[in-house]
mmCIF file of C-alpha atoms in Angstrom:
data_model
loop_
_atom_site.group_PDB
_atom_site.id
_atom_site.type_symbol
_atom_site.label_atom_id
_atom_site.label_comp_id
_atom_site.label_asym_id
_atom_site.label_seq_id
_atom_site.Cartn_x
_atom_site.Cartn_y
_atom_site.Cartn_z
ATOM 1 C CA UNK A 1 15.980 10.559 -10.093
ATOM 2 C CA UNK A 2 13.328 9.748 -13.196
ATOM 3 C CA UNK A 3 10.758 11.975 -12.404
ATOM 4 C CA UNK A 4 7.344 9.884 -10.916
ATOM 5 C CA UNK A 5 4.202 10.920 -10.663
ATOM 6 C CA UNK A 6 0.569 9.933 -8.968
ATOM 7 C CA UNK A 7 -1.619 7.436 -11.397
ATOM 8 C CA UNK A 8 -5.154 7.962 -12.510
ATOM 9 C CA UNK A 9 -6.912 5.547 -14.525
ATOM 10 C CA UNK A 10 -10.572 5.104 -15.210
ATOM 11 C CA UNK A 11 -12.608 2.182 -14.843
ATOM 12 C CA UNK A 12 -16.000 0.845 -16.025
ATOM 13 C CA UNK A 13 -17.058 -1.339 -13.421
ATOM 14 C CA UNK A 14 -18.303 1.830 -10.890
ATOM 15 C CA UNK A 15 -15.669 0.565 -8.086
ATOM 16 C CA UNK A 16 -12.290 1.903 -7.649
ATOM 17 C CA UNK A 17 -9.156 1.068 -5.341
ATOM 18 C CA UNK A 18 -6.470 3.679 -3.590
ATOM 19 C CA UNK A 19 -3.276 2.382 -4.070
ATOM 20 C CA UNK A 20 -0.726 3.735 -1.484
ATOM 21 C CA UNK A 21 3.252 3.079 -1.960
ATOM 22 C CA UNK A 22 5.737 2.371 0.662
ATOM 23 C CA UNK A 23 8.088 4.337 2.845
ATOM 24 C CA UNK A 24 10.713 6.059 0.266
ATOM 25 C CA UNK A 25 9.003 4.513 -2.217
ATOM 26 C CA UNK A 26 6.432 5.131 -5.684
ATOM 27 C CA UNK A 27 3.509 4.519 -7.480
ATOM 28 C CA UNK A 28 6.125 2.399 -9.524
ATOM 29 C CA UNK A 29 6.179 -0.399 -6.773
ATOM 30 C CA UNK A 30 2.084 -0.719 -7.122
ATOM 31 C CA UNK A 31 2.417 -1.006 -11.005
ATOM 32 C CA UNK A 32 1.477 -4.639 -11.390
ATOM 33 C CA UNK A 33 -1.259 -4.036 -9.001
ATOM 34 C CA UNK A 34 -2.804 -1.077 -10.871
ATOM 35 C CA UNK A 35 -1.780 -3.089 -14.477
ATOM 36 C CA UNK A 36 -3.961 -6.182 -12.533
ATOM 37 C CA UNK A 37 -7.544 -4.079 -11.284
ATOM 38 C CA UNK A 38 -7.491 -1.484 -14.061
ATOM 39 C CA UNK A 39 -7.624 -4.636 -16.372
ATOM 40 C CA UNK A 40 -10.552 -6.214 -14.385
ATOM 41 C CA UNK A 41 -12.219 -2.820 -14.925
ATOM 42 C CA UNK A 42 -11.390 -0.653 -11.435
ATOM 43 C CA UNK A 43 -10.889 3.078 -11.380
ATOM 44 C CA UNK A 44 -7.536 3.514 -10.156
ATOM 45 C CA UNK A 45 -5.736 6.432 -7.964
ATOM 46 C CA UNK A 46 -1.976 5.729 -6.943
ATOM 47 C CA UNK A 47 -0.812 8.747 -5.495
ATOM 48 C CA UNK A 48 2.870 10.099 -5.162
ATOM 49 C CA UNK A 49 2.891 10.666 -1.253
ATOM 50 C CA UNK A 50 3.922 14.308 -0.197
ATOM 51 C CA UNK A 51 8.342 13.925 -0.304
ATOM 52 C CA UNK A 52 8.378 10.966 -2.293
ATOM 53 C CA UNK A 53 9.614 10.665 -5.868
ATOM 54 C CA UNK A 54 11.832 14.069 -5.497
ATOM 55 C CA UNK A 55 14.411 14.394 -2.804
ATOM 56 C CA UNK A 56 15.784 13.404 0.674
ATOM 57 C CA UNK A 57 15.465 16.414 1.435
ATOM 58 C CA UNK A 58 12.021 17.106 0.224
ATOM 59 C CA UNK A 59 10.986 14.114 2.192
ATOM 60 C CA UNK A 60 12.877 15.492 5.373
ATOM 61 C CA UNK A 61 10.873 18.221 5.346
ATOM 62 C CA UNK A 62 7.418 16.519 5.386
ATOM 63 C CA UNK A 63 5.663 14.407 8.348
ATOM 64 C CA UNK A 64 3.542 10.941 8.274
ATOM 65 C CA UNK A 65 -0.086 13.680 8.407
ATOM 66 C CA UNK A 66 1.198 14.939 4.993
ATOM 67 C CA UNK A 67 1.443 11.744 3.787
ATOM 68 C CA UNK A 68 -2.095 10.890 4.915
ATOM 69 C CA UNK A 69 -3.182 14.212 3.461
ATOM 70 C CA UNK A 70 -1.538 12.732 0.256
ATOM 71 C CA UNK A 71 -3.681 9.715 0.268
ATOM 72 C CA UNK A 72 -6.531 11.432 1.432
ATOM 73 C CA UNK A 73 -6.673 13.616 -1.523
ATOM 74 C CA UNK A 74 -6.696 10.762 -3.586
ATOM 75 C CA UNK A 75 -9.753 8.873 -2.433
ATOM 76 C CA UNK A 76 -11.647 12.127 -3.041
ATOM 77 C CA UNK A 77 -10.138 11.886 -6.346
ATOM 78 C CA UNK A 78 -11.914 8.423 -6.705
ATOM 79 C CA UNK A 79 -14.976 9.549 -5.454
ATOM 80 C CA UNK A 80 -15.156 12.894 -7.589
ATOM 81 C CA UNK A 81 -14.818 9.957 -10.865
ATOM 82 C CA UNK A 82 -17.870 8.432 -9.960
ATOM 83 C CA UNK A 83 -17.209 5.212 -8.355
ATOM 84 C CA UNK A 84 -19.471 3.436 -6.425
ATOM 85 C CA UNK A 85 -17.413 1.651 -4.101
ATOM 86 C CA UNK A 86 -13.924 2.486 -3.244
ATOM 87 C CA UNK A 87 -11.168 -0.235 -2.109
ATOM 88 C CA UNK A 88 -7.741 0.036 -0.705
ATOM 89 C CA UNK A 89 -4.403 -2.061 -1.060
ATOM 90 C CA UNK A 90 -1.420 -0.279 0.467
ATOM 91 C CA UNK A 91 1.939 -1.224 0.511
ATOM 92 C CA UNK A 92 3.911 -1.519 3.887
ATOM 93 C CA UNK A 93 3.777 1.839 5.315
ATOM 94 C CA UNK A 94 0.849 2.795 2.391
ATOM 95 C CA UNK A 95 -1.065 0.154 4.393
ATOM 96 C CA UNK A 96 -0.701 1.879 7.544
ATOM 97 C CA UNK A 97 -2.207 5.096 6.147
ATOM 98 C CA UNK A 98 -5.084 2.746 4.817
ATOM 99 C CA UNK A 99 -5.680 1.598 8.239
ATOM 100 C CA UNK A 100 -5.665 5.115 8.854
ATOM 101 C CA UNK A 101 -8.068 6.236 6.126
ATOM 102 C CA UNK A 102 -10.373 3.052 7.058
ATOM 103 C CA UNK A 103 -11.422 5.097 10.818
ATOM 104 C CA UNK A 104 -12.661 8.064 8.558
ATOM 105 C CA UNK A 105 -13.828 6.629 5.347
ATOM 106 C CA UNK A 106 -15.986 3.763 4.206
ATOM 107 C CA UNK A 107 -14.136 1.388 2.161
ATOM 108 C CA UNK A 108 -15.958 -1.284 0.845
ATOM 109 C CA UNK A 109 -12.740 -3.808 1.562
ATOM 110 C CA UNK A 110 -8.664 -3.427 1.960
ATOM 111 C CA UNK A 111 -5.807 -5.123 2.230
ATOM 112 C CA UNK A 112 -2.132 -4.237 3.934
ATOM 113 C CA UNK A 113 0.860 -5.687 2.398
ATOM 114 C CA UNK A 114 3.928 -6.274 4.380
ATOM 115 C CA UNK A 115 2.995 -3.638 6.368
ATOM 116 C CA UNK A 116 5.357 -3.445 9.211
ATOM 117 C CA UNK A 117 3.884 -3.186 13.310
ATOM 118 C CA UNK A 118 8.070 -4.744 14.193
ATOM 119 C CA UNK A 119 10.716 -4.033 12.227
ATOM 120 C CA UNK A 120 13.699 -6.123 11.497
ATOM 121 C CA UNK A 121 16.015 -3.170 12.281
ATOM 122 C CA UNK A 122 15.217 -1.969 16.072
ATOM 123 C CA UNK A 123 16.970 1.115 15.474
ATOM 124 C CA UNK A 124 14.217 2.793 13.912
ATOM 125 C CA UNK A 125 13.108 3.373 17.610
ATOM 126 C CA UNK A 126 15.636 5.825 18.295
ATOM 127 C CA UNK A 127 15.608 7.717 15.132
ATOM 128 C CA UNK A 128 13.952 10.432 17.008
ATOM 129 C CA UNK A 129 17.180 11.090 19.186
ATOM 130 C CA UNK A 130 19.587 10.326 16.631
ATOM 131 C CA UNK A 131 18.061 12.556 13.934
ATOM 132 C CA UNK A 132 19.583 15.422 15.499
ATOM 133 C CA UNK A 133 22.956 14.350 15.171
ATOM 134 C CA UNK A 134 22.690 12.210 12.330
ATOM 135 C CA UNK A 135 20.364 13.953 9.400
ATOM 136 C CA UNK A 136 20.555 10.909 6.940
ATOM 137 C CA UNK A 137 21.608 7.397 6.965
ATOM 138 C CA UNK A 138 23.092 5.567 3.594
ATOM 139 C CA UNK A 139 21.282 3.255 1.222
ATOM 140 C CA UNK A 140 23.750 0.179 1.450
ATOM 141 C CA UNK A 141 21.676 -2.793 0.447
ATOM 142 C CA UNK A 142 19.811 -3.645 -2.661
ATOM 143 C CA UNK A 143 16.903 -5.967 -3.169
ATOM 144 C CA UNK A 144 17.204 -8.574 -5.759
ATOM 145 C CA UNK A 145 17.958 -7.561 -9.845
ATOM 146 C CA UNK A 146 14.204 -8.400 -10.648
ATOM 147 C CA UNK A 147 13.175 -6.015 -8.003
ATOM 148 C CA UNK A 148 16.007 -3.894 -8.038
ATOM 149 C CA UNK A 149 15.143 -2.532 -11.519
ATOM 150 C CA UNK A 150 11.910 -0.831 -10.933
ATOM 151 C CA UNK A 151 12.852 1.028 -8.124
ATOM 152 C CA UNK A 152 13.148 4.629 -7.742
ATOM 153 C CA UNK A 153 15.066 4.431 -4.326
ATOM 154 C CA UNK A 154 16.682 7.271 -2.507
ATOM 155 C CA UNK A 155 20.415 7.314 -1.827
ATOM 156 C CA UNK A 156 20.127 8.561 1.277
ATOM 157 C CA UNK A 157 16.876 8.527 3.857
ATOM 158 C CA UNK A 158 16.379 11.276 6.432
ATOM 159 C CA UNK A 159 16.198 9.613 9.950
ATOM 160 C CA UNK A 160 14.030 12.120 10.974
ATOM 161 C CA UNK A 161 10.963 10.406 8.432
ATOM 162 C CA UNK A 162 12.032 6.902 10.300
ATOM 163 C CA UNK A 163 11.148 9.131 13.478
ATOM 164 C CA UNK A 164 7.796 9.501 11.675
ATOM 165 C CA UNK A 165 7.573 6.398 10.189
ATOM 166 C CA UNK A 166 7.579 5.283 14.080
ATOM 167 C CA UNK A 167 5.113 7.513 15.187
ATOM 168 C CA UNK A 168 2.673 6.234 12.108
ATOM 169 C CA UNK A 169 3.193 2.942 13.953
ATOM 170 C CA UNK A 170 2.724 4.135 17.179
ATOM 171 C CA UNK A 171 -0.348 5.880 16.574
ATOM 172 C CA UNK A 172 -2.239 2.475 14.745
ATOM 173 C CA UNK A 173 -1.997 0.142 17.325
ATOM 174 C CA UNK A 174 -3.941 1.813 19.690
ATOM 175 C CA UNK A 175 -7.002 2.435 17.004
ATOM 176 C CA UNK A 176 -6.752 -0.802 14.754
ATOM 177 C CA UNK A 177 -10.002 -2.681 17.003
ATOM 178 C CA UNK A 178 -11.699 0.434 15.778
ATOM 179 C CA UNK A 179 -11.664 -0.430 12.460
ATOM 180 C CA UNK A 180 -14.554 -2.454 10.811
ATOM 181 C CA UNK A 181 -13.626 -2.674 7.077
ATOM 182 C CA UNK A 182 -13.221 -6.102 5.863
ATOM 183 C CA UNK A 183 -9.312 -6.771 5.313
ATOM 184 C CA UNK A 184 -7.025 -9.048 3.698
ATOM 185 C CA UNK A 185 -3.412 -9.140 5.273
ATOM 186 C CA UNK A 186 -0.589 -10.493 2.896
ATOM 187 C CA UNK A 187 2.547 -10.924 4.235
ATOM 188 C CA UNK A 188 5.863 -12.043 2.639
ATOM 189 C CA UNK A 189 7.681 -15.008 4.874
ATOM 190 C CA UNK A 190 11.039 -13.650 2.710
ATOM 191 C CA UNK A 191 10.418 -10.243 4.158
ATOM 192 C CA UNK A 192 13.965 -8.451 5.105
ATOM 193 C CA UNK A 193 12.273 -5.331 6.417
ATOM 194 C CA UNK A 194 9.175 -5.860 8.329
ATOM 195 C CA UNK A 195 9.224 -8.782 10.661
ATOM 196 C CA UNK A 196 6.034 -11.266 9.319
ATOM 197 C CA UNK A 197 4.593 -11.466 12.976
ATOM 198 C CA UNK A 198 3.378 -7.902 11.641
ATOM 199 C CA UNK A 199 0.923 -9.463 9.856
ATOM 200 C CA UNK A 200 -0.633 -11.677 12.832
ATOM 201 C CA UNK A 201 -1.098 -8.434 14.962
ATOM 202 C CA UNK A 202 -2.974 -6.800 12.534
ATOM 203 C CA UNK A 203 -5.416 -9.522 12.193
ATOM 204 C CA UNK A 204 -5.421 -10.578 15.544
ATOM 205 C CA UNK A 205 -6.291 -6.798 16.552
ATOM 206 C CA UNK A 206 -8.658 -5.492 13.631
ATOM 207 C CA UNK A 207 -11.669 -4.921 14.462
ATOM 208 C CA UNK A 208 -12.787 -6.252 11.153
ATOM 209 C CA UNK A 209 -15.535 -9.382 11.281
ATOM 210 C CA UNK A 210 -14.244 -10.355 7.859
ATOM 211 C CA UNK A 211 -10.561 -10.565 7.799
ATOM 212 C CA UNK A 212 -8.129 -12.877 6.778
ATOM 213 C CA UNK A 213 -4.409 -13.214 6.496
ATOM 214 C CA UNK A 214 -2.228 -14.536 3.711
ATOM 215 C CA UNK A 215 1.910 -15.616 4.018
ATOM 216 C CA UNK A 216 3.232 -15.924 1.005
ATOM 217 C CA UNK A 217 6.282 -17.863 2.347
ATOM 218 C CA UNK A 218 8.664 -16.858 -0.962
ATOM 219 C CA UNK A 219 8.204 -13.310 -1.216
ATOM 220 C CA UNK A 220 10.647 -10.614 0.172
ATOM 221 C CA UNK A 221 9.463 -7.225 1.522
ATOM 222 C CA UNK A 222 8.437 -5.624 -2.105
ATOM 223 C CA UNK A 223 5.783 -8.455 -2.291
ATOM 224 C CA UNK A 224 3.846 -6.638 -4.980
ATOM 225 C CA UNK A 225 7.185 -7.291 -7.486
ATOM 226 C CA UNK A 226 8.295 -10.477 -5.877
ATOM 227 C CA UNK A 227 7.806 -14.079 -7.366
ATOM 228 C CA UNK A 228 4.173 -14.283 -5.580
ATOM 229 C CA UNK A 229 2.903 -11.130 -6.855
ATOM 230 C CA UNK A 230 0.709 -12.825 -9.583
ATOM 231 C CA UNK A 231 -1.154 -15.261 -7.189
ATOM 232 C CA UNK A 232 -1.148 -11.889 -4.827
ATOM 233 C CA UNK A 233 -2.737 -9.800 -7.306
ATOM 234 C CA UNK A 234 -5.544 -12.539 -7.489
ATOM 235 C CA UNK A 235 -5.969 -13.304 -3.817
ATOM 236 C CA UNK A 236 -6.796 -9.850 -3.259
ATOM 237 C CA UNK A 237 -9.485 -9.433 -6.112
ATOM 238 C CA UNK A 238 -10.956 -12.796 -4.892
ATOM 239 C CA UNK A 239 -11.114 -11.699 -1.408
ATOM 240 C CA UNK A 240 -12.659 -8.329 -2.324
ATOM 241 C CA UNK A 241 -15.086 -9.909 -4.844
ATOM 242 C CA UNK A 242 -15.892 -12.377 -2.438
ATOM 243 C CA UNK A 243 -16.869 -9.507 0.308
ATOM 244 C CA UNK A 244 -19.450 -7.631 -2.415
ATOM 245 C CA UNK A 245 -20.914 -10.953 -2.705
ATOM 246 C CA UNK A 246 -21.662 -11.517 1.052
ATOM 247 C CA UNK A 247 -22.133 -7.969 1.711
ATOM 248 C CA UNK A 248 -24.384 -7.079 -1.518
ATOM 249 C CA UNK A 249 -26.142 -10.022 -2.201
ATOM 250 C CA UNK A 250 -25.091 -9.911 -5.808
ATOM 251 C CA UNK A 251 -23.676 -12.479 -8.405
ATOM 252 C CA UNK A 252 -19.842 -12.368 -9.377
ATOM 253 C CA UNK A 253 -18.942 -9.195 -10.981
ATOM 254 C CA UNK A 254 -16.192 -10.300 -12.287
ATOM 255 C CA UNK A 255 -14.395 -13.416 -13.200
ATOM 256 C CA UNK A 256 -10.453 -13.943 -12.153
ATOM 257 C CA UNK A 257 -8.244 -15.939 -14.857
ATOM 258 C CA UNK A 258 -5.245 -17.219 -13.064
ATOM 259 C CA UNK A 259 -3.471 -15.595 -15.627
ATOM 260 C CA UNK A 260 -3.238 -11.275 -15.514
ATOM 261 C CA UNK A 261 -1.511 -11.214 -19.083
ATOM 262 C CA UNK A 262 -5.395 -11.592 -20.150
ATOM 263 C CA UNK A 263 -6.501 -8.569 -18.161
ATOM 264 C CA UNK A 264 -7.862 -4.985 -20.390
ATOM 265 C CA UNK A 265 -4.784 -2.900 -21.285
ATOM 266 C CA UNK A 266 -5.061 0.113 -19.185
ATOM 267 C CA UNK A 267 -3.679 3.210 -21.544
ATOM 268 C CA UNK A 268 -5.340 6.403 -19.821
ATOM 269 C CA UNK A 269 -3.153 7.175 -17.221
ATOM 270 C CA UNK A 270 -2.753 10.368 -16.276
ATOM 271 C CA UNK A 271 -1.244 12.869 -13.253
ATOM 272 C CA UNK A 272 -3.341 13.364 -10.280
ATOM 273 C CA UNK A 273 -4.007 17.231 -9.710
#
């Protein structure tokens, strides 16, 4: 596998978003995402979660905490850079461990992507008996060629990080009307993974005041590559721009296009210590 590593770019607008991949997946998947805020002048921090990028086995050896500690590390990242206010968009299980982040930390907004409360597979509920007599279970399906290509997948996946992958699931649904931060839920209606009523429990559950939720009826589960990504990208900098106003009491920070290809180029990008 290409070696991948966490992102770190600076901004110039004092606010910065935490960008949290997938399950078995990178800071790759965020990359039109961190291309998209870093051009409207964000500090950005997309870290490599603790497993991810290197091995099956690496990942087998690591549980759904160190992954939080992975993410964790990262927002102190953001706020040892400066920024004022600090965001979050993560990425179906990345927008768990937001969820999980927003009960300790103050984030000025979030959103969850396709992040997955049902599954489309059920057997992810018994990973935690069948992980002792099945280690790993085979990659067999790919997503489509425009997706396909930027993906840094592993061959195999450990059932017992499902197992944990279920307990990070578990252990949300309990605390999510504990949770205040504003939040916008996207949700692909094309997702093959997470089942889209996902999205509805969220935002029926938050305990957010501002909250809405967002089905983007074309995309597939990797919604931040998929044909909506674009109009994504901008519903989520509305949403949060829209929140500083209310919240603040300020004028528009920043004005969104339509159209990212007129966004900063973001060239500093560097490994997160």
């Amino acid at each position: 596998m290409q070696q991948v590593s966490s992102i770190f770019h600076k901004g110039h607008n004092g606010r910065g978003i935490l960008l949290i991949h997938g399950f078995t997946g990178t800071p790759l998947d965020m990359d039109p995402l961190v291309k998209f805020f870093c051009g409207i002048g964000f500090a950005i921090a997309a870290p490599l979660l603790a497993g991810h990028g290197t091995t099956p086995e690496a990942l087998r050896k690591t549980t759904w905490m160190d992954w939080m500690q992975s993410a964790e590390e990262a927002y102190h990242q953001l706020r040892l850079s400066g920024v004022g206010s600090v965001y979050t968009i993560g990425h179906s299980m990345g927008g768990l461990l937001s969820l999980r982040l927003a009960l300790r930390y103050p984030f000025a907004a979030m959103s969850t992507l396709s992040s997955p409360i049902f599954t489309r597979d059920q057997r992810i509920k018994y990973a935690r008996y069948l992980k002792w007599v099945k280690p790993y279970v085979r990659r067999t399906e790919q997503k489509a060629p425009h997706i396909e290509q930027h993906l840094r997948p592993y061959p195999r996946t450990p059932l017992a990080s499902i197992d944990q992958l279920q307990r990070l699931i578990e252990s949300i649904k309990d605390d999510l009307p504990k949770i205040k931060t504003p939040i916008f839920v996207a949700q692909g209606g094309a997702d093959e993974t997470v089942e889209p009523k996902s999205a509805n429990y969220i935002y029926n559950r938050i305990g957010s005041h501002y909250k809405k939720v967002q089905l983007y009826p074309s995309s597939s589960h990797i919604i931040t590559r998929d044909h909506d990504h674009h109009r994504v990208n901008q519903d989520i900098a509305s949403y949060f721009e829209a929140i500083r106003i209310q919240t603040e009491g300020e004028r528009p920070f920043f004005h969104i296009t339509g159209n990212t290809k007129e966004s900063r180029r973001c060239d500093h990008r560097t490994k997160i210590d």
